[in-house]
Short mmCIF file of C-alpha atoms in Angstrom, two decimals:
data_model
loop_
_atom_site.label_atom_id
_atom_site.label_comp_id
_atom_site.label_asym_id
_atom_site.label_seq_id
_atom_site.Cartn_x
_atom_site.Cartn_y
_atom_site.Cartn_z
CA ASN M 1 122.15 92.76 113.20
CA ALA M 2 121.61 92.13 116.90
CA GLY M 3 117.84 92.78 116.80
CA VAL M 4 116.58 93.68 120.28
CA THR M 5 119.20 93.77 123.05
CA GLN M 6 118.28 93.85 126.74
CA THR M 7 120.56 94.48 129.69
CA PRO M 8 121.06 93.11 132.25
CA LYS M 9 120.10 89.46 131.68
CA PHE M 10 119.75 88.73 135.41
CA GLN M 11 119.35 90.96 138.46
CA VAL M 12 118.59 90.47 142.12
CA LEU M 13 117.31 93.45 144.09
CA LYS M 14 116.25 94.09 147.64
CA THR M 15 112.79 95.51 148.35
CA GLY M 16 112.84 99.28 147.98
CA GLN M 17 115.85 99.44 145.66
CA SER M 18 115.57 101.07 142.27
CA MET M 19 116.92 100.03 138.92
CA THR M 20 116.59 100.63 135.20
CA LEU M 21 116.25 97.93 132.57
CA GLN M 22 117.76 98.89 129.25
CA CYS M 23 116.54 97.98 125.78
CA ALA M 24 117.92 98.88 122.37
CA GLN M 25 116.89 97.83 118.85
CA ASP M 26 118.79 98.20 115.59
CA MET M 27 115.92 97.55 113.16
CA ASN M 28 114.82 101.19 112.90
CA HIS M 29 111.39 100.30 114.30
CA ASN M 30 109.08 103.06 115.44
CA SER M 31 107.29 101.14 118.18
CA MET M 32 108.77 99.61 121.33
CA TYR M 33 107.21 97.70 124.22
CA TRP M 34 107.85 96.40 127.71
CA TYR M 35 106.14 93.21 128.92
CA ARG M 36 106.35 91.16 132.07
CA GLN M 37 105.91 87.40 132.12
CA ASP M 38 105.23 85.67 135.42
CA PRO M 39 105.82 81.90 135.78
CA GLY M 40 103.31 79.94 133.73
CA MET M 41 101.62 83.14 132.61
CA GLY M 42 101.24 85.10 129.44
CA LEU M 43 102.76 88.40 128.40
CA ARG M 44 101.30 91.46 130.06
CA LEU M 45 102.02 94.87 128.55
CA ILE M 46 103.50 97.36 131.00
CA TYR M 47 104.17 100.38 128.78
CA TYR M 48 104.68 101.00 125.11
CA SER M 49 105.99 103.74 122.87
CA ALA M 50 104.31 104.06 119.51
CA SER M 51 106.98 106.43 118.26
CA GLU M 52 109.92 108.45 119.49
CA GLY M 53 108.69 111.04 121.98
CA THR M 54 105.50 109.21 123.01
CA THR M 55 104.76 106.65 125.72
CA ASP M 56 101.50 105.06 126.84
CA LYS M 57 100.36 102.81 129.66
CA GLY M 58 99.60 99.18 129.04
CA GLU M 59 97.72 96.70 131.22
CA VAL M 60 99.98 96.77 134.31
CA PRO M 61 101.82 100.14 134.54
CA ASN M 62 101.73 100.67 138.31
CA GLY M 63 105.16 100.76 139.92
CA TYR M 64 107.00 101.40 136.64
CA ASN M 65 108.16 104.34 134.56
CA VAL M 66 109.59 104.39 131.05
CA SER M 67 111.72 106.64 128.90
CA ARG M 68 111.97 106.58 125.13
CA LEU M 69 115.48 108.00 124.98
CA ASN M 70 115.66 108.03 121.17
CA LYS M 71 114.37 105.86 118.34
CA ARG M 72 116.65 102.97 119.32
CA GLU M 73 116.34 102.92 123.10
CA PHE M 74 113.45 102.37 125.50
CA SER M 75 114.16 101.95 129.21
CA LEU M 76 112.01 100.65 132.06
CA ARG M 77 112.54 101.92 135.61
CA LEU M 78 111.46 100.46 138.91
CA GLU M 79 111.61 103.29 141.44
CA SER M 80 111.00 101.21 144.57
CA ALA M 81 111.11 97.50 143.83
CA ALA M 82 108.55 95.18 145.44
CA PRO M 83 108.52 91.35 145.61
CA SER M 84 105.42 91.38 143.38
CA GLN M 85 107.62 92.74 140.59
CA THR M 86 109.68 89.56 140.48
CA SER M 87 109.27 88.45 136.90
CA VAL M 88 110.88 88.06 133.51
CA TYR M 89 110.81 91.32 131.58
CA PHE M 90 110.76 91.33 127.80
CA CYS M 91 111.35 94.28 125.54
CA ALA M 92 110.03 94.16 121.98
CA SER M 93 109.94 96.36 118.91
CA SER M 94 107.89 96.45 115.74
CA GLU M 95 106.99 98.56 112.78
CA VAL M 96 103.47 99.87 112.33
CA PHE M 97 102.41 101.12 108.92
CA VAL M 98 99.42 103.27 108.18
CA GLY M 99 97.01 101.56 105.83
CA VAL M 100 96.69 98.01 104.55
CA GLN M 101 99.95 96.64 105.91
CA GLY M 102 99.15 97.87 109.41
CA ASN M 103 100.89 96.09 112.25
CA GLN M 104 103.98 94.02 111.71
CA PRO M 105 105.37 91.23 113.92
CA GLN M 106 107.01 92.10 117.20
CA HIS M 107 110.64 91.18 117.72
CA PHE M 108 111.56 90.29 121.29
CA GLY M 109 114.75 90.55 123.27
CA ASP M 110 116.10 87.66 125.35
CA GLY M 111 114.53 88.98 128.54
CA THR M 112 115.73 90.18 131.94
CA ARG M 113 115.15 87.82 134.86
CA LEU M 114 114.51 90.02 137.88
CA SER M 115 114.19 88.75 141.44
CA ILE M 116 113.22 91.03 144.30
CA LEU M 117 113.85 89.80 147.81
CA GLY Y 1 89.59 97.41 125.36
CA GLU Y 2 90.65 94.29 123.53
CA ASN Y 3 90.54 90.96 125.36
CA VAL Y 4 91.99 87.73 123.96
CA GLU Y 5 91.06 84.36 125.41
CA GLN Y 6 93.07 81.25 124.55
CA HIS Y 7 92.23 77.57 125.01
CA PRO Y 8 93.34 75.08 126.08
CA SER Y 9 95.95 76.15 128.63
CA THR Y 10 97.73 72.79 128.26
CA LEU Y 11 97.65 70.28 125.43
CA SER Y 12 99.35 66.90 125.11
CA VAL Y 13 99.34 65.05 121.79
CA GLN Y 14 101.00 61.95 120.41
CA GLU Y 15 103.89 62.58 118.06
CA GLY Y 16 102.57 62.62 114.51
CA ASP Y 17 99.07 63.71 115.52
CA SER Y 18 97.60 67.18 114.98
CA ALA Y 19 97.26 69.94 117.56
CA VAL Y 20 94.71 72.75 117.54
CA ILE Y 21 94.78 75.88 119.70
CA LYS Y 22 91.88 78.31 119.69
CA CYS Y 23 91.58 82.00 120.52
CA THR Y 24 88.70 84.45 120.68
CA TYR Y 25 88.94 88.24 120.63
CA SER Y 26 86.51 90.90 121.73
CA ASP Y 27 87.28 93.97 119.59
CA SER Y 28 85.69 93.68 116.15
CA ALA Y 29 88.15 96.34 114.89
CA SER Y 30 91.09 93.96 115.38
CA ASN Y 31 92.56 92.88 112.08
CA TYR Y 32 96.03 91.49 112.73
CA PHE Y 33 96.48 88.12 114.47
CA PRO Y 34 100.01 86.78 115.06
CA TRP Y 35 101.02 83.54 116.76
CA TYR Y 36 104.21 83.23 118.79
CA LYS Y 37 106.13 80.19 119.99
CA GLN Y 38 108.17 80.35 123.18
CA GLU Y 39 110.55 77.54 124.05
CA LEU Y 40 111.58 77.08 127.66
CA GLY Y 41 113.77 79.95 128.82
CA LYS Y 42 113.74 81.63 125.41
CA ARG Y 43 112.15 84.67 123.82
CA PRO Y 44 108.77 84.49 122.05
CA GLN Y 45 109.20 84.19 118.29
CA LEU Y 46 106.65 84.71 115.53
CA ILE Y 47 105.66 81.51 113.73
CA ILE Y 48 102.74 82.71 111.59
CA ASP Y 49 100.34 85.62 111.32
CA ILE Y 50 97.11 86.41 109.52
CA ARG Y 51 95.29 89.58 108.57
CA SER Y 52 91.53 90.00 108.45
CA ASN Y 53 91.39 90.11 104.66
CA VAL Y 54 92.14 86.36 104.46
CA GLY Y 55 90.47 83.38 106.09
CA GLU Y 56 93.38 80.93 106.16
CA LYS Y 57 97.15 80.90 105.83
CA LYS Y 58 99.54 77.95 105.71
CA ASP Y 59 103.25 77.53 106.18
CA GLN Y 60 104.39 73.92 105.89
CA ARG Y 61 102.94 72.06 108.91
CA ILE Y 62 101.41 75.18 110.45
CA ALA Y 63 98.13 76.82 109.48
CA VAL Y 64 95.99 79.55 110.95
CA THR Y 65 92.29 80.09 110.30
CA LEU Y 66 90.24 83.20 111.04
CA ASN Y 67 86.48 83.57 111.47
CA LYS Y 68 85.78 87.29 111.66
CA THR Y 69 82.06 86.85 112.22
CA ALA Y 70 82.58 84.69 115.27
CA LYS Y 71 85.72 86.60 116.28
CA HIS Y 72 87.88 83.58 116.70
CA PHE Y 73 91.07 82.24 115.15
CA SER Y 74 92.92 78.97 115.49
CA LEU Y 75 96.40 77.52 115.09
CA HIS Y 76 96.70 74.07 113.52
CA ILE Y 77 99.91 72.04 113.69
CA THR Y 78 99.95 68.82 111.69
CA GLU Y 79 102.35 65.86 111.96
CA THR Y 80 103.61 67.10 115.31
CA GLN Y 81 107.26 66.57 116.20
CA PRO Y 82 109.15 66.73 119.52
CA GLU Y 83 110.52 70.17 118.62
CA ASP Y 84 106.95 71.50 118.53
CA SER Y 85 106.86 71.25 122.35
CA ALA Y 86 106.65 74.84 123.61
CA VAL Y 87 104.23 77.50 124.82
CA TYR Y 88 102.18 79.10 122.06
CA PHE Y 89 100.63 82.55 122.33
CA CYS Y 90 97.97 84.10 120.13
CA ALA Y 91 97.55 87.87 119.90
CA ALA Y 92 95.30 90.48 118.34
CA SER Y 93 95.66 94.12 117.37
CA GLN Y 94 94.11 96.83 115.22
CA SER Y 95 95.73 98.04 112.06
CA SER Y 96 98.01 101.01 112.67
CA ALA Y 97 97.52 100.73 116.43
CA SER Y 98 100.75 99.88 118.19
CA LYS Y 99 99.24 98.02 121.12
CA ILE Y 100 98.86 94.26 120.80
CA ILE Y 101 97.09 92.02 123.31
CA PHE Y 102 98.29 88.47 123.97
CA GLY Y 103 96.36 85.41 125.01
CA SER Y 104 97.40 83.58 128.16
CA GLY Y 105 99.28 80.84 126.29
CA THR Y 106 99.00 77.11 125.61
CA ARG Y 107 101.66 74.70 126.79
CA LEU Y 108 101.94 72.04 124.08
CA SER Y 109 103.65 68.75 124.91
CA ILE Y 110 104.42 66.12 122.26
CA ARG Y 111 104.42 62.53 123.57
CA PRO Y 112 106.91 60.17 121.89
#
């Protein structure tokens, strides 16, 4: 099993360009997430999808859109890239059970290193 | 909403000594507390987690303690080794709620 796969691994954009970061998981998880990690900083949640067909804003959603294409895939789109969006973007997935078991660990992809000039 | 504070931001210990990282959370409904390790240039990976129905959990040299009353939890690494050098993140979430909030991270360095 590949786990969580992100593409591309690296990307350089010019200010104002658009692009979509792709994420796919093969663990049959219901929940998927997009985080950004700035140098020396923690993980900040951009958007998440608790289940197929639903998406919700996280801590820093401005400037981003997401699509939960199906249970496996969750994409992140930058419509008009800005230098402030230069960061490493991580996708993650997890299972969430109702009841005692509750949340389960998140599994992360390898990240996409995005630079915006 | 939930807020997770993590201290210290950097920690340097002598190889073989113990390291302790502490986190506090704000939402009393939180009941799942994972810890992640991130090596330089790599993805975060789970190293241990604890649920609110237990006060302590151990896995070899790693242990986590939880004080629900004070709303804080800690990571303890004993007999530290060079491969323990990394950034460690704590996190908190509510049962059956997908969203999880991370602390700001602790950069742990092991001195030879």
